[in-house]
Structure formats: structure tokens, C-alpha cells
Short mmCIF file of N, CA and C in Angstrom, two decimals:
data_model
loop_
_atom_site.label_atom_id
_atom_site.label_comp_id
_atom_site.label_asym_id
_atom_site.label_seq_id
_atom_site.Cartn_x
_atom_site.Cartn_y
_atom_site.Cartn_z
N UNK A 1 -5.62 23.30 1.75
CA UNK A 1 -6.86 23.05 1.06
C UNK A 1 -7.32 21.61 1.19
N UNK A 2 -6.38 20.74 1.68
CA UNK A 2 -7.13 18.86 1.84
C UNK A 2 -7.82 19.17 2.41
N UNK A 3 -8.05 19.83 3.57
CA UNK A 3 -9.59 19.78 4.26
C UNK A 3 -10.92 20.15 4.01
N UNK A 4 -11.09 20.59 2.53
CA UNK A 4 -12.06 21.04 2.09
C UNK A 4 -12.70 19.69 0.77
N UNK A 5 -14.22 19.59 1.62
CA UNK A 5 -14.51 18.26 1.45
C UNK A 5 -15.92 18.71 0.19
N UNK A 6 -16.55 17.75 -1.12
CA UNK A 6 -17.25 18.12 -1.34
C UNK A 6 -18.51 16.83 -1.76
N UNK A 7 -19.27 16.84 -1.39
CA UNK A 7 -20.15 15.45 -1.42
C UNK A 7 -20.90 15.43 -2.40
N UNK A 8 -20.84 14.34 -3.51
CA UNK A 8 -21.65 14.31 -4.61
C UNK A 8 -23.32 13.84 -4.25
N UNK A 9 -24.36 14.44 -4.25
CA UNK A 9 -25.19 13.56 -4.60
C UNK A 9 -25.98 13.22 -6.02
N UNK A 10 -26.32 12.13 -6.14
CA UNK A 10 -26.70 11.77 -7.50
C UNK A 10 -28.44 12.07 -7.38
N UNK A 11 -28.64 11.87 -8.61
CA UNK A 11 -29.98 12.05 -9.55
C UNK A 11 -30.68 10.33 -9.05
N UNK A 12 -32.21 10.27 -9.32
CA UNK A 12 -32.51 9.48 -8.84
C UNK A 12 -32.16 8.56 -10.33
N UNK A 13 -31.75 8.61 -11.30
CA UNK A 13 -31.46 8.27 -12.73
C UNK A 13 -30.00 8.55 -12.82
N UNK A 14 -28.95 9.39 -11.82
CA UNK A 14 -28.21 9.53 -12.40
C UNK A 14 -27.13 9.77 -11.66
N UNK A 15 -26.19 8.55 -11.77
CA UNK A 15 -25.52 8.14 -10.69
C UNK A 15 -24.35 9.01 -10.51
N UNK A 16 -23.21 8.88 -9.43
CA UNK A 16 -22.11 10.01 -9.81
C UNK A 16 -20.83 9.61 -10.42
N UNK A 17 -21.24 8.25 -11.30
CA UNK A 17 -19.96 7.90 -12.00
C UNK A 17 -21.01 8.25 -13.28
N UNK A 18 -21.24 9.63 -13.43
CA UNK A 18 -22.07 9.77 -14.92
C UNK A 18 -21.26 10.82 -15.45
N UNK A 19 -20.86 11.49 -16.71
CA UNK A 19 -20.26 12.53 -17.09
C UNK A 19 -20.17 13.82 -15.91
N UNK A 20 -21.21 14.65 -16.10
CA UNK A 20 -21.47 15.68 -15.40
C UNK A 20 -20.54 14.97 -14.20
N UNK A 21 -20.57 14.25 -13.09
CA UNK A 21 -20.16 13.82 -11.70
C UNK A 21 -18.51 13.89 -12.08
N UNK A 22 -18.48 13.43 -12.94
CA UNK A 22 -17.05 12.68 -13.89
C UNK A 22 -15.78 13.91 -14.04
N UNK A 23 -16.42 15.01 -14.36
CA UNK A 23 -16.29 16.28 -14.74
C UNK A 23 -16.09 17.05 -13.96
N UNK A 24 -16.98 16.97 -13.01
CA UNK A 24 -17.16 18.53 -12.23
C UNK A 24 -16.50 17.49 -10.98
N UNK A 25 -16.35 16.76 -10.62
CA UNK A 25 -15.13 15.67 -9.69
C UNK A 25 -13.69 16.22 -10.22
N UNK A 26 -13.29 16.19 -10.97
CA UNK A 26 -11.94 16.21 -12.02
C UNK A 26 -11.74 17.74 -11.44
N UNK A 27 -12.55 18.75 -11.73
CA UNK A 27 -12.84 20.29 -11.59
C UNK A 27 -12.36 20.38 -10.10
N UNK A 28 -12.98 19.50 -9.15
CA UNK A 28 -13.19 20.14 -7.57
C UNK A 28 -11.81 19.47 -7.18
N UNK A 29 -11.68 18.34 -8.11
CA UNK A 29 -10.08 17.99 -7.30
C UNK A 29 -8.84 18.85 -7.25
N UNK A 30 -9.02 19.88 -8.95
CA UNK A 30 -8.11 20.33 -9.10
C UNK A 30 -8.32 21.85 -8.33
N UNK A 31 -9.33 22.18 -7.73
CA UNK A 31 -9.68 23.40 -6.81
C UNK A 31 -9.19 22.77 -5.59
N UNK A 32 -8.88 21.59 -5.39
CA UNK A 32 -8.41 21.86 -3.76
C UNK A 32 -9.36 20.72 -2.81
N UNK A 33 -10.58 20.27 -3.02
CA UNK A 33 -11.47 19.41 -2.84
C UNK A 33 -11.18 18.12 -2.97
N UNK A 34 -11.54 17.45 -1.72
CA UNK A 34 -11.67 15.79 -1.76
C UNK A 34 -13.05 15.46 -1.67
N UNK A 35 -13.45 14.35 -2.30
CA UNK A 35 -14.33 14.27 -3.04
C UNK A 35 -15.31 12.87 -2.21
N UNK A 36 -16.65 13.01 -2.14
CA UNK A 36 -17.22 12.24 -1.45
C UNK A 36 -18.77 11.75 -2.59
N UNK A 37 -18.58 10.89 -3.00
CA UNK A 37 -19.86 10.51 -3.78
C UNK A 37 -20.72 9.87 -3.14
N UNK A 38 -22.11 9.51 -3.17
CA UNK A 38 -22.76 9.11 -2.49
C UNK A 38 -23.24 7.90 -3.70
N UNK A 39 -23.86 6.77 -3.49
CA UNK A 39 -24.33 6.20 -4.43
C UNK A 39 -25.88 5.56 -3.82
N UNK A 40 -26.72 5.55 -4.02
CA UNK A 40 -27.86 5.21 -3.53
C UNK A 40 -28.60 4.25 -4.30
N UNK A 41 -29.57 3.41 -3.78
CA UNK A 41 -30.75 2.42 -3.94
C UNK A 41 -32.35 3.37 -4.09
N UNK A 42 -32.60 4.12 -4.59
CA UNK A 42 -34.09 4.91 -4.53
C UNK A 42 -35.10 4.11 -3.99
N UNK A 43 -35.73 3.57 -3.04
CA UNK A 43 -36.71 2.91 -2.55
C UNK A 43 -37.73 2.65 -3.75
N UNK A 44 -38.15 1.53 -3.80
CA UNK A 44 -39.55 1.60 -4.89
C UNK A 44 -40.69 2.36 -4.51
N UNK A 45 -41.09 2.27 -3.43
CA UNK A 45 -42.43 3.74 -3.31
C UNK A 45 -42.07 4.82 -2.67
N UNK A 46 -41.04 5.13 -3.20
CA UNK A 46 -40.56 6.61 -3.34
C UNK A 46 -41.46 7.06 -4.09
N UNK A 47 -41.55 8.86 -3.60
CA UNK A 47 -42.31 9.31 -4.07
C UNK A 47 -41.88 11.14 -3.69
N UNK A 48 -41.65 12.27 -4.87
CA UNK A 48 -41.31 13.25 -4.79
C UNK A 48 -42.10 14.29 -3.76
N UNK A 49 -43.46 13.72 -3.41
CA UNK A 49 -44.35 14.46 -2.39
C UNK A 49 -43.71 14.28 -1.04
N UNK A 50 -43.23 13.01 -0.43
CA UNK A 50 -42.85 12.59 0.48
C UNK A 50 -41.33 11.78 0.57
N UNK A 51 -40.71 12.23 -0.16
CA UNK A 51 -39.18 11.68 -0.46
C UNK A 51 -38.26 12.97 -0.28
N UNK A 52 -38.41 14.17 0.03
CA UNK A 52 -37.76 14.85 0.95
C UNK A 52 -36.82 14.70 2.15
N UNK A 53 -37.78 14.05 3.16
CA UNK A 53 -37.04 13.79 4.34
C UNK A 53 -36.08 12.54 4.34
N UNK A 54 -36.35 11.66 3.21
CA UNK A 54 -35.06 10.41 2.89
C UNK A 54 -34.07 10.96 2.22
N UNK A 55 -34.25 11.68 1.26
CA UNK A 55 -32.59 12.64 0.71
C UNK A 55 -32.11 13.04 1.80
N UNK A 56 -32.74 13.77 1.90
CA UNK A 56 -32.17 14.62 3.29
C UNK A 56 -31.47 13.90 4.35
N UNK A 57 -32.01 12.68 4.24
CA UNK A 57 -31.27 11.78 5.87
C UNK A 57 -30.07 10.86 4.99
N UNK A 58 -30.41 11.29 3.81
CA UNK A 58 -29.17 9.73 3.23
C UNK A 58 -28.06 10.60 2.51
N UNK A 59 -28.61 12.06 2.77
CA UNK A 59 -27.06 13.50 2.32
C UNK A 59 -26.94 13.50 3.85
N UNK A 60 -27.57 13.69 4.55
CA UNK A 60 -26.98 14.39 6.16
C UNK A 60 -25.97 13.00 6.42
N UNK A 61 -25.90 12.07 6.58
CA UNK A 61 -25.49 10.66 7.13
C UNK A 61 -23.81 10.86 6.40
N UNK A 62 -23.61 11.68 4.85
CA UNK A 62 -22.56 11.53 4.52
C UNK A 62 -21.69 12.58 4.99
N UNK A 63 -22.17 13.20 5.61
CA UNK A 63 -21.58 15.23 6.01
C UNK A 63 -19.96 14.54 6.67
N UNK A 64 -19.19 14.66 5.95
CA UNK A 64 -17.96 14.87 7.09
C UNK A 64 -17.50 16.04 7.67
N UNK A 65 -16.20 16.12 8.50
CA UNK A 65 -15.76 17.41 8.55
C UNK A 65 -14.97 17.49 7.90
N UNK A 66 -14.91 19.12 6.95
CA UNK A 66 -14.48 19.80 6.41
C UNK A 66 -15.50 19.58 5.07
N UNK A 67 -16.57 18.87 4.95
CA UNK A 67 -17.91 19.11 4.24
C UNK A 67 -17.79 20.86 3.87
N UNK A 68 -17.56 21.43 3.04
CA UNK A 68 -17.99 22.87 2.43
C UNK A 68 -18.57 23.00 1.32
N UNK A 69 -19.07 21.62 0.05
CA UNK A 69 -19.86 22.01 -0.94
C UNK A 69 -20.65 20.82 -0.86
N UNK A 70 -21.90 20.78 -0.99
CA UNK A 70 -22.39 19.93 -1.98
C UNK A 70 -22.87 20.30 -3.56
N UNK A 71 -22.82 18.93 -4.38
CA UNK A 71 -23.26 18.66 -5.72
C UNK A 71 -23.92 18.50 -5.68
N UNK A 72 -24.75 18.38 -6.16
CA UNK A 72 -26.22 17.55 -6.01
C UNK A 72 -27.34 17.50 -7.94
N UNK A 73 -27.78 16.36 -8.23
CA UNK A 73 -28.19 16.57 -9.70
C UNK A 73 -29.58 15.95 -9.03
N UNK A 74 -30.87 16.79 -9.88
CA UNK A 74 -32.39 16.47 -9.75
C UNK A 74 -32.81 16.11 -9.06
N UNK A 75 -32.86 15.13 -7.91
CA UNK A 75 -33.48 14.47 -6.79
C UNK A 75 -32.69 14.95 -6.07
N UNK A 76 -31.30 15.03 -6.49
CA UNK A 76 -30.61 15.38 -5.26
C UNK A 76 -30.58 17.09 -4.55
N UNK A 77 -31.32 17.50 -5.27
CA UNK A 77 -31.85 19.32 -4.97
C UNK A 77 -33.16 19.08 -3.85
N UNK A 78 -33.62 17.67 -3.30
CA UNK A 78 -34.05 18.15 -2.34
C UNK A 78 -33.17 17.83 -0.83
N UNK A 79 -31.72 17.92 -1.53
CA UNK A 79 -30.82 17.91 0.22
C UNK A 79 -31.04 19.90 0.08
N UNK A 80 -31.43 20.75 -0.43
CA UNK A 80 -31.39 22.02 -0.48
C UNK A 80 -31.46 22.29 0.93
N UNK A 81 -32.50 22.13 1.24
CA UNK A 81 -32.68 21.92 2.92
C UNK A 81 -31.55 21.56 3.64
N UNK A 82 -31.29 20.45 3.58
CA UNK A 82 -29.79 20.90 4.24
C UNK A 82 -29.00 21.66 4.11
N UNK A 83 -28.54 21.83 2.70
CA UNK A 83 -27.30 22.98 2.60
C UNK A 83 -27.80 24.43 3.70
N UNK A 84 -29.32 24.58 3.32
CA UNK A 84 -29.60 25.83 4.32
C UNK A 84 -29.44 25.58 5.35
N UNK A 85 -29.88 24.11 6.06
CA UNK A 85 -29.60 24.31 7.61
C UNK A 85 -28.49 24.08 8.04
N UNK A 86 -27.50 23.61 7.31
CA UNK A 86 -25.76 23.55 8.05
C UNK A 86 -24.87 24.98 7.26
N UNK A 87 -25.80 25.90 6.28
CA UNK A 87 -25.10 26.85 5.84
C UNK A 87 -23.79 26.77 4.85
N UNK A 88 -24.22 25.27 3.97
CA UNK A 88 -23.36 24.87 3.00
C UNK A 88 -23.48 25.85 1.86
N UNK A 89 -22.47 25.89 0.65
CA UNK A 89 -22.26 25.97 -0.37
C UNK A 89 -23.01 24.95 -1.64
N UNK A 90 -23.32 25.37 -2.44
CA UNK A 90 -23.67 23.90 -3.38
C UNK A 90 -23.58 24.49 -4.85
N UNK A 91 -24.29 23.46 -5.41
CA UNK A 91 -23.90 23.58 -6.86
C UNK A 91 -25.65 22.31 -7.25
N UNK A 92 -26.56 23.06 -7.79
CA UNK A 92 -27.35 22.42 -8.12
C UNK A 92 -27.55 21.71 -9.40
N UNK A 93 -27.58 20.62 -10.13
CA UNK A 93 -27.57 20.79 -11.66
C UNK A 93 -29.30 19.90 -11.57
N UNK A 94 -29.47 20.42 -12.52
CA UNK A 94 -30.76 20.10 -12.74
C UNK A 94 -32.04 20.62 -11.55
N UNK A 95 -31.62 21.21 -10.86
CA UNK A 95 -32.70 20.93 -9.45
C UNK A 95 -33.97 21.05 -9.73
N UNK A 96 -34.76 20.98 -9.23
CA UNK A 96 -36.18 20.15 -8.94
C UNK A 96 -37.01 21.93 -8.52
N UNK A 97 -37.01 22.87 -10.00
CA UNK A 97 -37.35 23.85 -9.55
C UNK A 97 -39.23 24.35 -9.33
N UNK A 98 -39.90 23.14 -9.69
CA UNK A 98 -40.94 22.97 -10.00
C UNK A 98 -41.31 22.43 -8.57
N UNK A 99 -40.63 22.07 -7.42
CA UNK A 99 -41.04 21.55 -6.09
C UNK A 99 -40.92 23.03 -5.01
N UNK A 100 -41.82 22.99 -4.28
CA UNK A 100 -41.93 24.71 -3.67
C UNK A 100 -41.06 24.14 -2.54
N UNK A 101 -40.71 23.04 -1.71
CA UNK A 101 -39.44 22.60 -1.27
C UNK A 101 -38.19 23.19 -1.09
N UNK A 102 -37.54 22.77 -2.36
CA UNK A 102 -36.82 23.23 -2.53
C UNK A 102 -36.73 24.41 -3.55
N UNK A 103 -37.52 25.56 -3.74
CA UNK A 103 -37.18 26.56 -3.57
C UNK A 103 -37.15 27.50 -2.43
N UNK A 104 -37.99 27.18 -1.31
CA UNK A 104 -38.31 27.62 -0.38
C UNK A 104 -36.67 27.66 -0.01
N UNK A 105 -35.80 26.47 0.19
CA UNK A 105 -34.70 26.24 0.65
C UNK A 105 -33.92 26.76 0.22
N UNK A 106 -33.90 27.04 -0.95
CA UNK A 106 -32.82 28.07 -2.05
C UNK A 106 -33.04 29.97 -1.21
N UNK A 107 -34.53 30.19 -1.30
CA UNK A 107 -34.76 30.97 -0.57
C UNK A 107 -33.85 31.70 0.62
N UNK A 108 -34.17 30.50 1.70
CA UNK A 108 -33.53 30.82 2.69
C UNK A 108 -31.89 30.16 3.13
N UNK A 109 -31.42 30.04 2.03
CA UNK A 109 -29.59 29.56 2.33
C UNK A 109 -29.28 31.07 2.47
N UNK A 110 -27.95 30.57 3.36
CA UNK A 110 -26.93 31.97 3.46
C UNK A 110 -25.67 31.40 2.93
N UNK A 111 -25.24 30.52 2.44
CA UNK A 111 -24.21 30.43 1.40
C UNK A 111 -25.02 30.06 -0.25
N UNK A 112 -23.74 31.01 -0.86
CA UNK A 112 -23.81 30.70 -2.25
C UNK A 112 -24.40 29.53 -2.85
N UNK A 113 -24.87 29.66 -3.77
CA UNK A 113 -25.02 28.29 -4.32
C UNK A 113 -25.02 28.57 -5.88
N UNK A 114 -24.87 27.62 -7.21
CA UNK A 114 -25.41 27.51 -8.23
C UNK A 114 -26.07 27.15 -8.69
N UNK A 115 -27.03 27.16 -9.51
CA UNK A 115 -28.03 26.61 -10.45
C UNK A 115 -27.61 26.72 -11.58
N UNK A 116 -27.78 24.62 -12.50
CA UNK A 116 -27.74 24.72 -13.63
C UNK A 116 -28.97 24.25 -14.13
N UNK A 117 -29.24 24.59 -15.08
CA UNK A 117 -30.26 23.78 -16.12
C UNK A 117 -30.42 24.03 -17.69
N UNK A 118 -31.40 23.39 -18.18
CA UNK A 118 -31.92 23.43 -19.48
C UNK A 118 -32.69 24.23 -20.01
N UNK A 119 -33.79 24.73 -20.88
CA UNK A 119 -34.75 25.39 -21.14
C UNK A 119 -35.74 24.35 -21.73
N UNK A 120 -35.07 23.19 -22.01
CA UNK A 120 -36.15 22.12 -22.54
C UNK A 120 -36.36 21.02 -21.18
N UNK A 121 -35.60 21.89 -20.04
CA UNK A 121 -36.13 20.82 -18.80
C UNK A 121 -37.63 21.27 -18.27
N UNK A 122 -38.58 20.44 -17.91
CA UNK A 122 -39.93 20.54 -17.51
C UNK A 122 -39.86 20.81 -15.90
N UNK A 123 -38.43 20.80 -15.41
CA UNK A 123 -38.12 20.73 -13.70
C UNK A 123 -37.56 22.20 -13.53
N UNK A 124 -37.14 23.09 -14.55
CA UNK A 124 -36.04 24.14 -14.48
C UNK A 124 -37.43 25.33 -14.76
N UNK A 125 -36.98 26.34 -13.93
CA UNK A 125 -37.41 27.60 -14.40
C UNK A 125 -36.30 28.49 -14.09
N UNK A 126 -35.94 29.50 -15.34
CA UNK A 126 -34.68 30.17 -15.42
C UNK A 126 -35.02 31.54 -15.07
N UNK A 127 -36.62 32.09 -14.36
CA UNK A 127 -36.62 32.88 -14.06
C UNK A 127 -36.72 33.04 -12.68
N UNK A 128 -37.11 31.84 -11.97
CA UNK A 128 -37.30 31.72 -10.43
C UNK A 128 -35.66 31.11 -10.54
N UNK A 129 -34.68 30.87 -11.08
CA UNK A 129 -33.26 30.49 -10.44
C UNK A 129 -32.56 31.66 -10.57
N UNK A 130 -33.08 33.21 -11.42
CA UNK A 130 -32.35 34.16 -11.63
C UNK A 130 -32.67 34.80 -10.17
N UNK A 131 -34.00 34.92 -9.92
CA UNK A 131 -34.29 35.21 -8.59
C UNK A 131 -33.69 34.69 -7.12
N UNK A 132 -33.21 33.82 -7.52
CA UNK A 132 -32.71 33.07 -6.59
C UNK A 132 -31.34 33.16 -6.22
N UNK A 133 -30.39 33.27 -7.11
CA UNK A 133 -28.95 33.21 -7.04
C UNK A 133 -28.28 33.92 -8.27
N UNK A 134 -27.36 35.14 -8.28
CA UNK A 134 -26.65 35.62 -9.79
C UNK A 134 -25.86 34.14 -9.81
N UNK A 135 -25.75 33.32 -9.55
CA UNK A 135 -24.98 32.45 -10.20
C UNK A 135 -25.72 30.55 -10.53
N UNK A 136 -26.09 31.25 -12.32
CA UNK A 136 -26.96 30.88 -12.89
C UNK A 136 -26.26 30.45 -14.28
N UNK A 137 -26.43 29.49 -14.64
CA UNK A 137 -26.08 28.62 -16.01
C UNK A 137 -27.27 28.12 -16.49
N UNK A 138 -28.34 28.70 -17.24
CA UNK A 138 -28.93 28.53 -18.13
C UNK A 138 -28.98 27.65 -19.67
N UNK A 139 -28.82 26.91 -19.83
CA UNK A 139 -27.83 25.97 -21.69
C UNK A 139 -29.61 25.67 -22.35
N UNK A 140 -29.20 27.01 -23.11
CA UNK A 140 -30.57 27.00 -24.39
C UNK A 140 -30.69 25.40 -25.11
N UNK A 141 -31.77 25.00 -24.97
CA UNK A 141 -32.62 23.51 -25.76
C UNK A 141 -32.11 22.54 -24.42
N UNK A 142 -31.18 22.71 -23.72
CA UNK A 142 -31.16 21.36 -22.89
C UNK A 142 -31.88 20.53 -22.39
N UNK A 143 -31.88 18.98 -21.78
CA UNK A 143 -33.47 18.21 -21.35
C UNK A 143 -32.55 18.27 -19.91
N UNK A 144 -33.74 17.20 -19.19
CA UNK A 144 -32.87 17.04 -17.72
C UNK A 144 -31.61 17.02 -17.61
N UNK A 145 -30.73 16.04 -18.79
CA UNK A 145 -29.49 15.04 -18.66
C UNK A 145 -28.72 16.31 -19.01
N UNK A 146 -28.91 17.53 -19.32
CA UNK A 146 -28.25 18.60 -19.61
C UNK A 146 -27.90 18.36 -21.40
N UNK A 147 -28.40 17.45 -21.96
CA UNK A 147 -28.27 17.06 -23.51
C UNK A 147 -28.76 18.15 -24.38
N UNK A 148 -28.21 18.30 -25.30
CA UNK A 148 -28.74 19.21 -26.34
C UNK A 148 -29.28 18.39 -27.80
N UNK A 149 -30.41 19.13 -28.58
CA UNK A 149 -30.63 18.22 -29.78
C UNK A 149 -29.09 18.16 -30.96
N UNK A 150 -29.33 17.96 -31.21
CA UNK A 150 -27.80 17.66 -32.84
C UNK A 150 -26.90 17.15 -32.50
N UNK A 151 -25.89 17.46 -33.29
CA UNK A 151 -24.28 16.55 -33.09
C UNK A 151 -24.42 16.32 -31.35
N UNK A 152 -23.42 15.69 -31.24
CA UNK A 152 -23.59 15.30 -29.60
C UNK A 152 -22.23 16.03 -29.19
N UNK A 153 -21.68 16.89 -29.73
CA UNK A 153 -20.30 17.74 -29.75
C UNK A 153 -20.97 19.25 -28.95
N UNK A 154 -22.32 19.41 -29.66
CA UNK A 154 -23.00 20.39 -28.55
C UNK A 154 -23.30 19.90 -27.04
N UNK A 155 -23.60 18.60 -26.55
CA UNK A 155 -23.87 18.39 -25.59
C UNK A 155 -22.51 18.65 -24.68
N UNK A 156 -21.68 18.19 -25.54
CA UNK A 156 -20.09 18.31 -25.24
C UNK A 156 -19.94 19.61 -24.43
N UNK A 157 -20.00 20.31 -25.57
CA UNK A 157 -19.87 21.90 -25.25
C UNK A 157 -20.75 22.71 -24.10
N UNK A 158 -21.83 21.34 -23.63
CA UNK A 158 -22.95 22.16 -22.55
C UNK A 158 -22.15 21.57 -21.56
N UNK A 159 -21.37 20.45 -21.25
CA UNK A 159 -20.88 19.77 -20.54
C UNK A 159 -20.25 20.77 -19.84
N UNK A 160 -18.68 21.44 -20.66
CA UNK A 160 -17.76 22.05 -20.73
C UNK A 160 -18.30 23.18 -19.64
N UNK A 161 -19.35 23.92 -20.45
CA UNK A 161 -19.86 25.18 -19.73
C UNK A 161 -20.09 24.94 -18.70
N UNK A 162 -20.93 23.58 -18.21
CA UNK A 162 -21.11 23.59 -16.53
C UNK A 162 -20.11 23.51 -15.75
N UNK A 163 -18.84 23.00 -16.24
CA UNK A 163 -17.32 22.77 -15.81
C UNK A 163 -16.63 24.24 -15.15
N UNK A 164 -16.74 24.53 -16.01
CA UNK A 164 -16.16 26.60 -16.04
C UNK A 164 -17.00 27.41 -14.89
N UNK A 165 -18.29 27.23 -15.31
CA UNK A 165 -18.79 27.95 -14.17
C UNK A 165 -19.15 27.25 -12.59
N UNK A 166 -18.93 26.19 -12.43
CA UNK A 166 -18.47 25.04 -11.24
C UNK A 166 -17.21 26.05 -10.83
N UNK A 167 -15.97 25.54 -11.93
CA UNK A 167 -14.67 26.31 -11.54
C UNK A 167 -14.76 27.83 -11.26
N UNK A 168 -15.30 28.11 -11.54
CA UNK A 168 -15.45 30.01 -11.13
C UNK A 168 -15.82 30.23 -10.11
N UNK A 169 -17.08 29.25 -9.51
CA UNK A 169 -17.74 29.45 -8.24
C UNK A 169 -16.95 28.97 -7.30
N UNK A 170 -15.77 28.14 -7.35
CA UNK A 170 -15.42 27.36 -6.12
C UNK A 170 -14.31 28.37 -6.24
N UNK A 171 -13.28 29.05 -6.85
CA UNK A 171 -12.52 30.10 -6.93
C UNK A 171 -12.64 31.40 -5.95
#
């Protein structure tokens, strides 16, 4: 199993030394996965209309061999496109379901993938990700950051859930 490689990419807000990365890293190590984070500079006139083809070239640049999953959180759902064109595995959290991009790309993958999100995210639709993939984590009130309102022991607990079903999918 060392040869099975999995590349983090981060959120344009949210780097991969953040919980979620922290977590679901800990998860893929103990599945068998060595672990590749990416850390990035977001250009200042970046821009989600035309910032496609720079994810895409600054996830392709990290591909090693034995590459079989990517991570990827909110910005980083537009490497989607790649995972379809090298026929990766992934694990989306937050993705960017509001960009026809990357659904188009979800569309046409032939490996698995997951989708997580919120219901209080403005980027998530939980009925175009049911369409998309049975393997779907939905966390009622969540915002982008996957946070829930009250004690912060619920956010905990949304944490947890994305953990489990990460671990189920790479199983």
C-alpha cells in the first residue's frame, strides 16, 4: 500500500494544515496513503471565471506516481477536471457546486469520487451532488468551513462525520 499516493489541495482560504486537511491526512495515512499537500499563493487577480486553468496547472504539476486520490476543499474542486482527465479518485469538500465547470467534470469522471458539504453553504447544492455521485455527505446548517451554529462540539461532530465517510470511501 506505500505506493498509493494522495494530494491535498487547499481552499483558496483554506490551507491544508487546517482541521478538515489535519483529519482526513491522519484518516488516509492510516488507509495506506502517503500524503502530498500542496500549499499555494492565490494570485491577486484571480478570478473564479478564469482561474480554472491555474488550479488545474498548480494540481497537475503535483501528480506523482502512484497519485490515486485527490482532496481537494472549494477552489480546489476546480482540479475536478483533472481527476476526470487522468481518471482519479477524489474526495471533494466544499466544492464549488454553483460553477457549471466543475460539475460538468463531476459529470464526466469514471472514478468515484465524494462530495461533502453544508446546507447553509451558498456553493453546495445537495441535489445536483446526489445526482452526481451515491457518495454524498450532506451536514444539515453547515457554512463553507463545514461549521455548524452552537456549541462548537457540533462542528466537532461534523468534522468526525467527514472523517468516517473519507474512511469508508478509501476502504
Amino acid at each position: 500500500m506505500a505506493d498509493r499516493r494522495a494530494v491535498l489541495i487547499p481552499g483558496g482560504g483554506y490551507d491544508t494544515r487546517y482541521p478538515l486537511f489535519l483529519y482526513l491526512g491522519e484518516a488516509l495515512r492510516r488507509a495506506g496513503f502517503r500524503l502530498h499537500g500542496i500549499s499555494w499563493q492565490v494570485p491577486e487577480d484571480f478570478s473564479l471565471d478564469t482561474g480554472g486553468p491555474w488550479v488545474y496547472d498548480q494540481v497537475a504539476a503535483t501528480l506523482g506516481e502512484g497519485t490515486q486520490l485527490l482532496v481537494g476543499k472549494s477552489l480546489g474542486s476546480l482540479a475536478a477536471p483533472l481527476a476526470a482527465d487522468r481518471g482519479l479518485a477524489a474526495v471533494w469538500l466544499t466544492p464549488l457546486l454553483h460553477r457549471n465547470e466543475v460539475v460538468e467534470a463531476l459529470r464526466r469522471a469514471t472514478a468515484p469520487f465524494v462530495l461533502v458539504g453544508g446546507t447553509a453553504d451558498p456553493s453546495w447544492d445537495g441535489a445536483v451532488a446526489r445526482r452526481l455521485t451515491r457518495y454524498v455527505l450532506e451536514i444539515p446548517e453547515a457554512d463553507h468551513a463545514l461549521m455548524v451554529p452552537g456549541p462548537l462540539a457540533r462542528s466537532a461532530e461534523a468534522l468526525g462525520r467527514v472523517c468516517t465517510a473519507v474512511e469508508d470511501f478509501v476502504r
